[in-house]
């Protein structure tokens, strides 16, 4: 105990023991254990680097746009490569060498929903939660490829129990319990602007999940990585909890990654404008990296080629294929030092009177690691373009851009396109907008082919203003 007190004093953190004498034995034990688990030397370094000054992003002088494989093959050789990649992807899926990984440990602050984001009812007609939507997609993937397609779900201490409860209450949405593994990511203490850590209660610190970059180490520490190896999983299909449009079993993407020995691959979308809020794929010193939109110098963001097309056109929707061996290599010694990113937050903490209160203005820094900072650490990478309308419907807010509304609209539009492609007449207004509500159950339909096959032997009639659910 005296060691701990000395350490706290040395690093100017003694205030964390202010209420110690008021605590019962168990609470005292918890606080002691929590404080002993913190590397205060490291916190002091991080405070100096990220809290007491605004960290600057270094933009390398040789920064150039990253090359990518286009949506469609551009010559015969590439056509052949895409066709081999498709075949390879299907083969890997059928052999059970691919698993899904959803990162769902975030706090979902912008959505303003009281519960894990994955438990938010998102589907446009049936109000299925994100988790149900993915679970049903995975059931269909398992059926389609006749494979074991395991699902790894990363949670955080803030939402792990509520997430598992959601699955239990819903009988895992038809999945067998063994095919879903939850694992919690690490945390970081929130650091006050004066460098002092904050108390969230008299016996615990204010902490935040350590960012989606925490996924890699959490995979290792939780045993999920070892389990993947045991089950013969070679590729991880990584996606975020709030994008139900994502193609989880993307045959071409998986196959290309395998044929090109890519350790970490990324989907890219053509940015709609220079300042769209997507990370930019860039290359420097032959290494792929992502520069956040907020860090991209304006002259680079707006630079165009001779055809007037943005040079840095490739934006990241955070969809990756990651090779299991890459994660094993990165985390072999049980550590992983990705750079940290600073976010200024209003962190609830005990005030002078010892009462939990949310400050009116930002009071602390939340440090997070980002998954894309692993890209430069990969020996080989690749980027594949995807069609935004069938791949990316991020759900960050309730309304407006990247919202529940826009996500539902995109899901309905994608489903409508699949139906139209299969010969079904979908009611639309003069301006082309849907004049009905449509939802296709992912239990049965995960791609255009599924819908085509269904429509070949079933008649689908949709009238204006209908609300249609096909399952
Ligand atoms: P965002 O940065 O968009 O965060 O995470 P969020 O939690 O969804 O929403 P805000 O910013 O608080 O409003 C992108 C993805 O990364 C996951 C999120 O769950 C989401 O799927 N994530 C984020 C984690 O798994 N852990 C983290 O520590 C942070």
Short mmCIF file of C-alpha atoms and ligand atoms in Angstrom, two decimals:
data_model
loop_
_atom_site.label_atom_id
_atom_site.label_comp_id
_atom_site.label_asym_id
_atom_site.label_seq_id
_atom_site.Cartn_x
_atom_site.Cartn_y
_atom_site.Cartn_z
CA UNK A 1 0.00 0.00 0.00
CA UNK A 2 2.75 2.46 0.89
CA UNK A 3 4.31 1.82 -2.56
CA UNK A 4 1.04 2.86 -4.16
CA UNK A 5 0.77 5.98 -2.01
CA UNK A 6 4.33 6.94 -2.91
CA UNK A 7 3.62 6.42 -6.60
CA UNK A 8 0.48 8.55 -6.40
CA UNK A 9 2.37 11.30 -4.65
CA UNK A 10 5.24 11.14 -7.12
CA UNK A 11 2.85 11.58 -10.04
CA UNK A 12 0.65 14.17 -8.33
CA UNK A 13 -2.37 11.83 -8.20
CA UNK A 14 -2.89 11.56 -4.42
CA UNK A 15 -6.39 13.05 -4.74
CA UNK A 16 -7.54 9.64 -6.00
CA UNK A 17 -7.33 8.39 -2.38
CA UNK A 18 -9.38 11.28 -0.99
CA UNK A 19 -12.35 9.08 -0.02
CA UNK A 20 -10.42 5.89 0.76
CA UNK A 21 -11.17 5.94 4.49
CA UNK A 22 -14.93 6.19 3.75
CA UNK A 23 -14.93 2.99 1.70
CA UNK A 24 -15.77 -0.51 2.90
CA UNK A 25 -13.14 -3.25 2.61
CA UNK A 26 -14.32 -4.48 -0.78
CA UNK A 27 -14.42 -0.99 -2.24
CA UNK A 28 -10.97 -0.27 -0.87
CA UNK A 29 -9.71 -3.45 -2.51
CA UNK A 30 -11.28 -2.52 -5.85
CA UNK A 31 -9.82 0.96 -5.86
CA UNK A 32 -6.38 -0.33 -4.85
CA UNK A 33 -6.45 -2.96 -7.59
CA UNK A 34 -7.57 -0.40 -10.16
CA UNK A 35 -4.84 2.05 -9.22
CA UNK A 36 -2.19 -0.67 -9.12
CA UNK A 37 -3.09 -1.70 -12.66
CA UNK A 38 -2.22 1.76 -13.97
CA UNK A 39 1.21 2.57 -15.34
CA UNK A 40 1.52 6.11 -13.94
CA UNK A 41 4.81 6.70 -15.66
CA UNK A 42 3.10 6.06 -18.98
CA UNK A 43 0.15 8.27 -17.99
CA UNK A 44 2.61 11.09 -17.20
CA UNK A 45 4.20 10.71 -20.65
CA UNK A 46 0.83 10.61 -22.39
CA UNK A 47 -0.28 13.67 -20.43
CA UNK A 48 2.78 15.61 -21.56
CA UNK A 49 2.35 14.51 -25.17
CA UNK A 50 -1.42 14.59 -25.67
CA UNK A 51 -3.09 16.56 -22.85
CA UNK A 52 -0.91 19.49 -21.84
CA UNK A 53 -0.39 20.35 -25.49
CA UNK A 54 -2.44 19.72 -28.61
CA UNK A 55 -0.76 16.87 -30.48
CA UNK A 56 0.21 17.83 -34.02
CA UNK A 57 -0.29 15.47 -36.93
CA UNK A 58 2.85 15.15 -38.96
CA UNK A 59 2.04 15.22 -42.68
CA UNK A 60 4.94 13.59 -44.57
CA UNK A 61 6.29 15.58 -47.52
CA UNK A 62 6.04 12.58 -49.84
CA UNK A 63 2.33 11.95 -49.12
CA UNK A 64 0.57 10.64 -52.20
CA UNK A 65 -2.86 9.15 -52.93
CA UNK A 66 -3.09 5.39 -52.33
CA UNK A 67 -3.66 3.12 -55.33
CA UNK A 68 -6.72 0.90 -55.24
CA UNK A 69 -8.51 -1.84 -57.13
CA UNK A 70 -11.53 -0.31 -58.85
CA UNK A 71 -15.15 -1.32 -58.56
CA UNK A 72 -14.87 -2.94 -61.97
CA UNK A 73 -11.79 -4.56 -63.42
CA UNK A 74 -10.03 -2.17 -65.82
CA UNK A 75 -8.33 -4.61 -68.19
CA UNK A 76 -8.25 -8.29 -69.12
CA UNK A 77 -5.56 -9.17 -66.63
CA UNK A 78 -7.52 -7.56 -63.83
CA UNK A 79 -10.71 -9.22 -65.04
CA UNK A 80 -8.98 -12.55 -64.71
CA UNK A 81 -7.65 -11.60 -61.26
CA UNK A 82 -11.13 -10.58 -60.05
CA UNK A 83 -12.62 -13.81 -61.29
CA UNK A 84 -9.91 -15.86 -59.55
CA UNK A 85 -10.36 -13.77 -56.41
CA UNK A 86 -14.11 -14.41 -56.40
CA UNK A 87 -13.48 -18.10 -56.64
CA UNK A 88 -10.86 -17.96 -53.89
CA UNK A 89 -13.18 -15.98 -51.62
CA UNK A 90 -15.96 -18.52 -52.05
CA UNK A 91 -13.52 -21.35 -51.40
CA UNK A 92 -12.27 -19.72 -48.17
CA UNK A 93 -15.80 -19.06 -46.97
CA UNK A 94 -16.90 -22.62 -47.69
CA UNK A 95 -13.85 -23.96 -45.87
CA UNK A 96 -14.78 -21.93 -42.76
CA UNK A 97 -11.59 -19.89 -42.96
CA UNK A 98 -13.31 -16.55 -42.50
CA UNK A 99 -14.92 -15.12 -39.36
CA UNK A 100 -16.87 -11.94 -38.72
CA UNK A 101 -15.70 -9.33 -36.24
CA UNK A 102 -17.98 -6.50 -35.14
CA UNK A 103 -16.56 -3.67 -33.08
CA UNK A 104 -19.32 -2.63 -30.72
CA UNK A 105 -17.45 -1.22 -27.74
CA UNK A 106 -18.04 2.45 -28.53
CA UNK A 107 -20.15 4.77 -26.40
CA UNK A 108 -22.50 5.85 -29.20
CA UNK A 109 -22.75 9.30 -27.68
CA UNK A 110 -24.05 11.05 -30.78
CA UNK A 111 -26.96 8.63 -31.13
CA UNK A 112 -28.15 9.62 -27.66
CA UNK A 113 -29.59 6.16 -26.97
CA UNK A 114 -29.52 4.60 -23.55
CA UNK A 115 -28.04 1.18 -24.22
CA UNK A 116 -25.44 -0.50 -26.43
CA UNK A 117 -25.70 0.85 -29.97
CA UNK A 118 -26.10 -2.71 -31.24
CA UNK A 119 -29.42 -3.00 -29.39
CA UNK A 120 -30.90 -0.02 -31.24
CA UNK A 121 -33.86 -1.00 -33.49
CA UNK A 122 -32.63 -0.02 -36.94
CA UNK A 123 -34.36 -2.02 -39.66
CA UNK A 124 -36.97 0.06 -41.50
CA UNK A 125 -40.07 -2.13 -41.25
CA UNK A 126 -39.50 -4.78 -38.59
CA UNK A 127 -37.37 -2.67 -36.26
CA UNK A 128 -34.72 -5.34 -35.91
CA UNK A 129 -31.76 -4.27 -33.84
CA UNK A 130 -28.31 -3.97 -35.40
CA UNK A 131 -27.35 -7.18 -33.63
CA UNK A 132 -30.39 -9.07 -34.94
CA UNK A 133 -29.72 -7.80 -38.46
CA UNK A 134 -26.14 -9.08 -38.39
CA UNK A 135 -27.08 -12.33 -36.65
CA UNK A 136 -29.59 -13.12 -39.39
CA UNK A 137 -27.08 -12.16 -42.07
CA UNK A 138 -24.60 -14.56 -40.50
CA UNK A 139 -27.21 -17.34 -40.38
CA UNK A 140 -27.76 -16.89 -44.10
CA UNK A 141 -23.98 -16.84 -44.76
CA UNK A 142 -23.65 -20.11 -42.86
CA UNK A 143 -26.47 -21.62 -44.90
CA UNK A 144 -25.26 -20.28 -48.23
CA UNK A 145 -21.66 -21.45 -47.90
CA UNK A 146 -22.53 -24.42 -45.71
CA UNK A 147 -19.80 -23.34 -43.33
CA UNK A 148 -18.98 -22.49 -39.74
CA UNK A 149 -18.91 -18.75 -39.86
CA UNK A 150 -18.09 -17.58 -36.39
CA UNK A 151 -18.95 -14.15 -35.07
CA UNK A 152 -16.68 -12.22 -32.72
CA UNK A 153 -18.26 -9.22 -31.04
CA UNK A 154 -16.07 -6.70 -29.29
CA UNK A 155 -17.76 -4.95 -26.39
CA UNK A 156 -16.41 -2.74 -23.62
CA UNK A 157 -16.85 -2.68 -19.86
CA UNK A 158 -19.55 -0.07 -20.45
CA UNK A 159 -21.82 -2.32 -22.50
CA UNK A 160 -20.62 -5.93 -22.24
CA UNK A 161 -23.30 -7.17 -19.82
CA UNK A 162 -26.16 -5.37 -21.57
CA UNK A 163 -24.98 -6.74 -24.92
CA UNK A 164 -24.88 -10.34 -23.73
CA UNK A 165 -28.27 -9.89 -22.08
CA UNK A 166 -29.72 -8.72 -25.42
CA UNK A 167 -28.51 -11.91 -27.09
CA UNK A 168 -29.72 -14.12 -24.25
CA UNK A 169 -33.17 -12.55 -24.17
CA UNK A 170 -33.47 -13.20 -27.89
CA UNK A 171 -32.07 -16.73 -27.94
CA UNK A 172 -29.08 -15.49 -29.88
CA UNK A 173 -31.46 -14.73 -32.76
CA UNK A 174 -31.30 -18.36 -33.86
CA UNK A 175 -27.51 -18.70 -33.79
CA UNK A 176 -26.03 -21.38 -31.59
CA UNK A 177 -24.39 -19.78 -28.59
CA UNK A 178 -21.03 -21.37 -29.43
CA UNK A 179 -20.83 -19.54 -32.71
CA UNK A 180 -20.78 -16.11 -31.05
CA UNK A 181 -17.91 -14.94 -28.88
CA UNK A 182 -17.99 -11.69 -26.96
CA UNK A 183 -14.76 -10.13 -25.80
CA UNK A 184 -14.26 -6.83 -24.02
CA UNK A 185 -11.73 -4.28 -25.12
CA UNK A 186 -9.35 -2.45 -22.81
CA UNK A 187 -9.90 0.91 -21.16
CA UNK A 188 -7.93 4.12 -20.68
CA UNK A 189 -8.33 6.47 -17.75
CA UNK A 190 -9.73 9.86 -18.77
CA UNK A 191 -7.12 12.53 -18.07
CA UNK A 192 -8.22 15.91 -16.72
CA UNK A 193 -6.87 19.05 -18.38
CA UNK A 194 -4.55 19.53 -15.38
CA UNK A 195 -3.08 16.04 -15.87
CA UNK A 196 -5.00 14.57 -12.95
CA UNK A 197 -7.05 11.42 -13.36
CA UNK A 198 -10.72 11.68 -12.44
CA UNK A 199 -12.88 9.71 -10.04
CA UNK A 200 -16.16 8.35 -11.35
CA UNK A 201 -17.14 7.25 -7.84
CA UNK A 202 -15.34 7.25 -4.53
CA UNK A 203 -13.90 3.86 -5.41
CA UNK A 204 -13.40 3.95 -9.18
CA UNK A 205 -11.79 5.99 -11.92
CA UNK A 206 -13.46 7.63 -14.90
CA UNK A 207 -12.39 5.55 -17.90
CA UNK A 208 -13.18 5.21 -21.56
CA UNK A 209 -12.89 2.26 -23.95
CA UNK A 210 -9.46 2.40 -25.61
CA UNK A 211 -10.76 2.92 -29.17
CA UNK A 212 -11.34 0.45 -32.02
CA UNK A 213 -7.56 0.14 -32.24
CA UNK A 214 -7.91 -1.74 -28.96
CA UNK A 215 -9.46 -4.58 -30.96
CA UNK A 216 -6.16 -6.17 -31.91
CA UNK A 217 -4.79 -6.52 -28.40
CA UNK A 218 -8.20 -7.47 -27.03
CA UNK A 219 -8.38 -10.30 -29.58
CA UNK A 220 -5.11 -11.61 -28.22
CA UNK A 221 -5.80 -11.08 -24.51
CA UNK A 222 -9.30 -12.55 -24.61
CA UNK A 223 -8.15 -15.78 -26.25
CA UNK A 224 -10.29 -15.05 -29.32
CA UNK A 225 -7.21 -15.08 -31.53
CA UNK A 226 -6.08 -18.46 -30.21
CA UNK A 227 -9.59 -19.78 -30.72
CA UNK A 228 -9.58 -18.53 -34.31
CA UNK A 229 -6.32 -20.39 -34.93
CA UNK A 230 -7.74 -23.54 -33.40
CA UNK A 231 -10.79 -23.32 -35.67
CA UNK A 232 -8.73 -22.70 -38.80
CA UNK A 233 -9.88 -19.08 -39.25
CA UNK A 234 -7.40 -17.25 -41.48
CA UNK A 235 -9.24 -14.04 -42.32
CA UNK A 236 -11.25 -11.66 -40.19
CA UNK A 237 -14.04 -9.66 -41.79
CA UNK A 238 -13.99 -6.48 -39.68
CA UNK A 239 -16.87 -3.99 -39.58
CA UNK A 240 -18.47 -1.45 -37.27
CA UNK A 241 -21.69 -1.99 -35.35
CA UNK A 242 -23.51 0.88 -37.02
CA UNK A 243 -23.30 -0.04 -40.70
CA UNK A 244 -25.92 -2.71 -41.49
CA UNK A 245 -25.35 -2.24 -45.23
CA UNK A 246 -21.89 -3.83 -45.06
CA UNK A 247 -21.22 -6.98 -47.09
CA UNK A 248 -19.95 -9.25 -44.34
CA UNK A 249 -19.02 -12.12 -46.66
CA UNK A 250 -17.46 -10.11 -49.47
CA UNK A 251 -16.15 -12.89 -51.69
CA UNK A 252 -14.09 -10.62 -53.98
CA UNK A 253 -12.55 -8.69 -51.09
CA UNK A 254 -11.65 -11.85 -49.17
CA UNK A 255 -10.28 -13.59 -52.24
CA UNK A 256 -8.19 -10.61 -53.37
CA UNK A 257 -6.71 -10.30 -49.90
CA UNK A 258 -5.73 -13.96 -50.00
CA UNK A 259 -4.34 -13.95 -53.55
CA UNK A 260 -2.31 -10.80 -52.85
CA UNK A 261 -1.09 -11.98 -49.42
CA UNK A 262 -2.48 -8.81 -47.91
CA UNK A 263 -2.14 -8.67 -44.14
CA UNK A 264 -4.68 -5.89 -43.82
CA UNK A 265 -7.03 -4.82 -46.60
CA UNK A 266 -9.45 -1.94 -46.74
CA UNK A 267 -12.61 -1.05 -48.60
CA UNK A 268 -12.61 2.44 -50.10
CA UNK A 269 -15.40 4.72 -51.27
CA UNK A 270 -14.96 7.54 -53.73
CA UNK A 271 -15.39 10.69 -51.64
CA UNK A 272 -18.32 12.89 -52.66
CA UNK A 273 -16.40 16.10 -51.92
CA UNK A 274 -12.99 17.22 -50.71
CA UNK A 275 -14.12 17.66 -47.12
CA UNK A 276 -16.29 14.59 -46.66
CA UNK A 277 -15.79 13.23 -43.16
CA UNK A 278 -13.96 10.06 -44.16
CA UNK A 279 -10.34 9.16 -43.46
CA UNK A 280 -8.11 9.56 -46.53
CA UNK A 281 -6.07 6.63 -47.84
CA UNK A 282 -2.53 7.89 -48.40
CA UNK A 283 0.90 6.45 -49.09
CA UNK A 284 4.17 7.67 -47.67
CA UNK A 285 7.48 5.84 -47.72
CA UNK A 286 5.73 2.95 -49.47
CA UNK A 287 3.43 2.47 -46.48
CA UNK A 288 -0.33 2.76 -46.58
CA UNK A 289 -1.90 4.95 -43.93
CA UNK A 290 -5.08 6.88 -43.25
CA UNK A 291 -5.04 10.59 -42.55
CA UNK A 292 -8.18 11.75 -40.82
CA UNK A 293 -10.29 14.32 -42.65
CA UNK A 294 -9.69 16.81 -39.86
CA UNK A 295 -5.90 16.47 -40.25
CA UNK A 296 -5.75 16.61 -44.03
CA UNK A 297 -4.23 19.92 -45.22
CA UNK A 298 -6.73 21.80 -47.37
CA UNK A 299 -4.42 22.03 -50.39
CA UNK A 300 -4.11 18.24 -50.43
CA UNK A 301 -7.79 17.59 -49.74
CA UNK A 302 -8.85 19.82 -52.65
CA UNK A 303 -6.08 18.88 -55.13
CA UNK A 304 -7.43 17.51 -58.42
CA UNK A 305 -5.90 15.64 -61.36
CA UNK A 306 -5.98 16.67 -65.03
CA UNK A 307 -9.60 15.45 -65.26
CA UNK A 308 -10.72 17.51 -62.30
CA UNK A 309 -11.08 14.43 -60.08
CA UNK A 310 -9.93 14.69 -56.46
CA UNK A 311 -6.43 13.25 -56.14
CA UNK A 312 -7.12 11.97 -52.65
CA UNK A 313 -10.42 10.44 -53.71
CA UNK A 314 -10.23 7.32 -51.56
CA UNK A 315 -12.19 7.58 -48.31
CA UNK A 316 -12.39 4.89 -45.64
CA UNK A 317 -15.68 3.40 -44.38
CA UNK A 318 -13.72 1.29 -41.82
CA UNK A 319 -14.30 -2.09 -43.46
CA UNK A 320 -11.34 -4.43 -43.45
CA UNK A 321 -10.13 -7.94 -44.07
CA UNK A 322 -7.40 -8.63 -41.53
CA UNK A 323 -5.30 -11.74 -41.60
CA UNK A 324 -5.21 -13.63 -38.32
CA UNK A 325 -1.47 -14.13 -38.61
CA UNK A 326 -0.98 -10.37 -38.85
CA UNK A 327 -2.77 -9.83 -35.54
CA UNK A 328 -0.74 -12.67 -34.01
CA UNK A 329 2.49 -11.07 -35.20
CA UNK A 330 1.55 -7.60 -33.93
CA UNK A 331 0.49 -8.79 -30.51
CA UNK A 332 2.96 -11.65 -30.02
CA UNK A 333 4.47 -10.23 -26.82
CA UNK A 334 1.11 -9.21 -25.35
CA UNK A 335 1.52 -5.51 -26.12
CA UNK A 336 0.72 -3.24 -29.04
CA UNK A 337 1.68 0.40 -29.22
CA UNK A 338 -0.55 2.15 -31.70
CA UNK A 339 -0.49 5.96 -31.59
CA UNK A 340 -3.19 7.65 -29.49
CA UNK A 341 -5.76 10.13 -30.71
CA UNK A 342 -7.07 12.89 -28.48
CA UNK A 343 -10.74 13.76 -28.02
CA UNK A 344 -11.88 16.50 -25.66
CA UNK A 345 -14.92 15.42 -23.64
CA UNK A 346 -17.26 16.43 -20.85
CA UNK A 347 -16.42 13.56 -18.55
CA UNK A 348 -18.73 13.04 -15.56
CA UNK A 349 -16.65 12.95 -12.37
CA UNK A 350 -16.83 13.65 -8.64
CA UNK A 351 -16.94 17.35 -7.87
CA UNK A 352 -15.47 19.11 -4.82
CA UNK A 353 -18.40 17.84 -2.73
CA UNK A 354 -17.78 14.27 -3.81
CA UNK A 355 -20.92 14.18 -5.96
CA UNK A 356 -20.93 12.78 -9.51
CA UNK A 357 -21.58 15.62 -11.95
CA UNK A 358 -21.28 16.24 -15.68
CA UNK A 359 -19.40 19.45 -16.36
CA UNK A 360 -20.90 22.09 -18.64
CA UNK A 361 -17.72 22.37 -20.69
CA UNK A 362 -15.02 19.90 -21.72
CA UNK A 363 -12.86 18.96 -18.77
CA UNK A 364 -10.81 15.98 -19.84
CA UNK A 365 -9.10 14.13 -22.64
CA UNK A 366 -10.17 10.74 -23.86
CA UNK A 367 -7.34 8.85 -25.57
CA UNK A 368 -8.25 6.27 -28.19
CA UNK A 369 -6.30 4.05 -30.55
CA UNK A 370 -7.62 3.61 -34.10
CA UNK A 371 -7.62 0.35 -36.04
CA UNK A 372 -6.37 1.99 -39.22
CA UNK A 373 -3.06 2.83 -37.55
CA UNK A 374 -2.24 -0.85 -37.99
CA UNK A 375 -2.17 -0.41 -41.78
CA UNK A 376 1.41 0.93 -41.95
CA UNK A 377 2.51 -2.03 -39.83
CA UNK A 378 1.34 -4.56 -42.41
CA UNK A 379 3.88 -6.00 -44.82
CA UNK A 380 1.29 -6.01 -47.61
CA UNK A 381 -2.00 -4.19 -47.92
CA UNK A 382 -4.60 -3.59 -50.57
CA UNK A 383 -7.59 -1.36 -51.12
CA UNK A 384 -10.74 -2.32 -53.00
CA UNK A 385 -13.36 0.17 -54.13
CA UNK A 386 -16.99 -0.44 -53.20
CA UNK A 387 -20.27 1.13 -54.21
CA UNK A 388 -21.27 3.42 -51.36
CA UNK A 389 -25.00 2.75 -51.88
CA UNK A 390 -24.61 -0.92 -51.26
CA UNK A 391 -21.90 -0.83 -48.61
CA UNK A 392 -21.99 2.10 -46.24
CA UNK A 393 -24.84 3.46 -44.16
CA UNK A 394 -23.17 4.76 -41.00
CA UNK A 395 -25.57 5.49 -38.16
CA UNK A 396 -24.13 8.15 -35.90
CA UNK A 397 -27.05 10.53 -35.26
CA UNK A 398 -30.83 10.32 -34.96
CA UNK A 399 -31.55 12.54 -37.97
CA UNK A 400 -29.73 14.22 -40.84
CA UNK A 401 -26.39 13.10 -42.24
CA UNK A 402 -25.19 9.62 -41.15
CA UNK A 403 -28.31 9.00 -39.12
CA UNK A 404 -30.97 6.43 -38.27
CA UNK A 405 -33.10 8.06 -41.00
CA UNK A 406 -30.43 7.95 -43.69
CA UNK A 407 -29.46 4.38 -42.77
CA UNK A 408 -33.07 3.15 -43.06
CA UNK A 409 -33.47 4.95 -46.38
CA UNK A 410 -30.30 3.32 -47.71
CA UNK A 411 -31.36 -0.15 -46.55
CA UNK A 412 -34.74 0.25 -48.26
CA UNK A 413 -33.16 1.63 -51.43
CA UNK A 414 -30.66 -1.26 -51.60
CA UNK A 415 -33.45 -3.81 -51.11
CA UNK A 416 -35.59 -2.04 -53.72
CA UNK A 417 -32.72 -2.20 -56.23
CA UNK A 418 -32.35 -5.94 -55.63
CA UNK A 419 -36.07 -6.41 -56.24
CA UNK A 420 -36.07 -4.25 -59.37
CA UNK A 421 -33.06 -6.14 -60.62
CA UNK A 422 -35.15 -9.30 -60.22
CA UNK A 423 -37.97 -7.83 -62.32
CA UNK A 424 -40.26 -6.58 -59.52
CA UNK A 425 -41.97 -3.22 -59.99
CA UNK A 426 -41.30 -1.04 -56.99
CA UNK A 427 -43.55 2.03 -56.60
CA UNK A 428 -41.62 5.27 -56.85
CA UNK A 429 -42.58 8.93 -56.91
CA UNK A 430 -41.89 11.15 -59.90
CA UNK A 431 -38.57 12.14 -58.43
CA UNK A 432 -37.56 8.47 -58.18
CA UNK A 433 -37.91 8.26 -54.39
CA UNK A 434 -39.52 5.11 -52.98
CA UNK A 435 -43.28 5.31 -52.50
CA UNK A 436 -43.38 2.34 -50.16
CA UNK A 437 -41.44 0.81 -47.31
CA UNK A 438 -39.42 -2.30 -48.00
CA UNK A 439 -37.47 -4.69 -45.87
CA UNK A 440 -35.93 -7.95 -47.00
CA UNK A 441 -35.03 -10.33 -44.21
CA UNK A 442 -31.30 -11.07 -44.18
CA UNK A 443 -32.26 -14.57 -43.06
CA UNK A 444 -33.14 -15.15 -46.69
CA UNK A 445 -31.64 -12.33 -48.74
CA UNK A 446 -28.04 -11.17 -48.47
CA UNK A 447 -27.34 -10.35 -52.09
CA UNK A 448 -28.97 -9.71 -55.46
CA UNK A 449 -28.70 -13.38 -56.37
CA UNK A 450 -30.81 -14.46 -53.37
CA UNK A 451 -33.54 -12.04 -54.41
CA UNK A 452 -33.42 -13.12 -58.04
CA UNK A 453 -33.75 -16.78 -57.11
CA UNK A 454 -36.70 -16.02 -54.86
CA UNK A 455 -38.47 -13.90 -57.45
CA UNK A 456 -38.01 -16.59 -60.11
CA UNK A 457 -40.55 -18.75 -58.27
CA UNK A 458 -42.57 -16.20 -56.27
CA UNK A 459 -44.66 -13.23 -57.33
CA UNK A 460 -43.98 -10.03 -55.44
CA UNK A 461 -46.59 -7.29 -55.77
CA UNK A 462 -45.98 -3.97 -54.09
CA UNK A 463 -48.53 -1.14 -54.16
CA UNK A 464 -47.89 2.51 -53.46
CA UNK A 465 -47.58 3.28 -49.74
CA UNK A 466 -47.28 -0.43 -48.87
CA UNK A 467 -45.05 -1.53 -46.06
CA UNK A 468 -43.52 -4.79 -47.26
CA UNK A 469 -41.47 -7.32 -45.33
CA UNK A 470 -40.25 -10.38 -47.20
CA UNK A 471 -38.91 -13.27 -45.20
P1 LIG B 1 -17.29 5.84 -33.41
O1 LIG B 1 -16.00 6.54 -33.28
O2 LIG B 1 -18.19 6.27 -34.49
O3 LIG B 1 -17.99 5.90 -32.00
O4 LIG B 1 -16.99 4.31 -33.52
P2 LIG B 1 -19.45 5.51 -31.55
O5 LIG B 1 -19.35 4.87 -30.23
O6 LIG B 1 -20.16 4.65 -32.56
O7 LIG B 1 -20.20 6.89 -31.47
P3 LIG B 1 -19.86 8.31 -30.79
O8 LIG B 1 -18.63 8.84 -31.47
O9 LIG B 1 -19.67 8.10 -29.31
O10 LIG B 1 -21.09 9.09 -31.11
C1 LIG B 1 -16.89 3.60 -34.71
C2 LIG B 1 -17.00 2.13 -34.39
O11 LIG B 1 -15.97 1.72 -33.52
C3 LIG B 1 -16.50 1.12 -32.36
C4 LIG B 1 -17.91 1.66 -32.24
O12 LIG B 1 -18.71 0.79 -31.46
C5 LIG B 1 -18.31 1.74 -33.70
O13 LIG B 1 -18.66 0.45 -34.18
N1 LIG B 1 -15.67 1.49 -31.20
C6 LIG B 1 -15.33 2.79 -30.99
C7 LIG B 1 -15.28 0.50 -30.33
O14 LIG B 1 -15.60 -0.69 -30.51
N2 LIG B 1 -14.53 0.86 -29.26
C8 LIG B 1 -14.16 2.12 -29.01
O15 LIG B 1 -13.45 2.38 -28.00
C9 LIG B 1 -14.56 3.12 -29.91
#
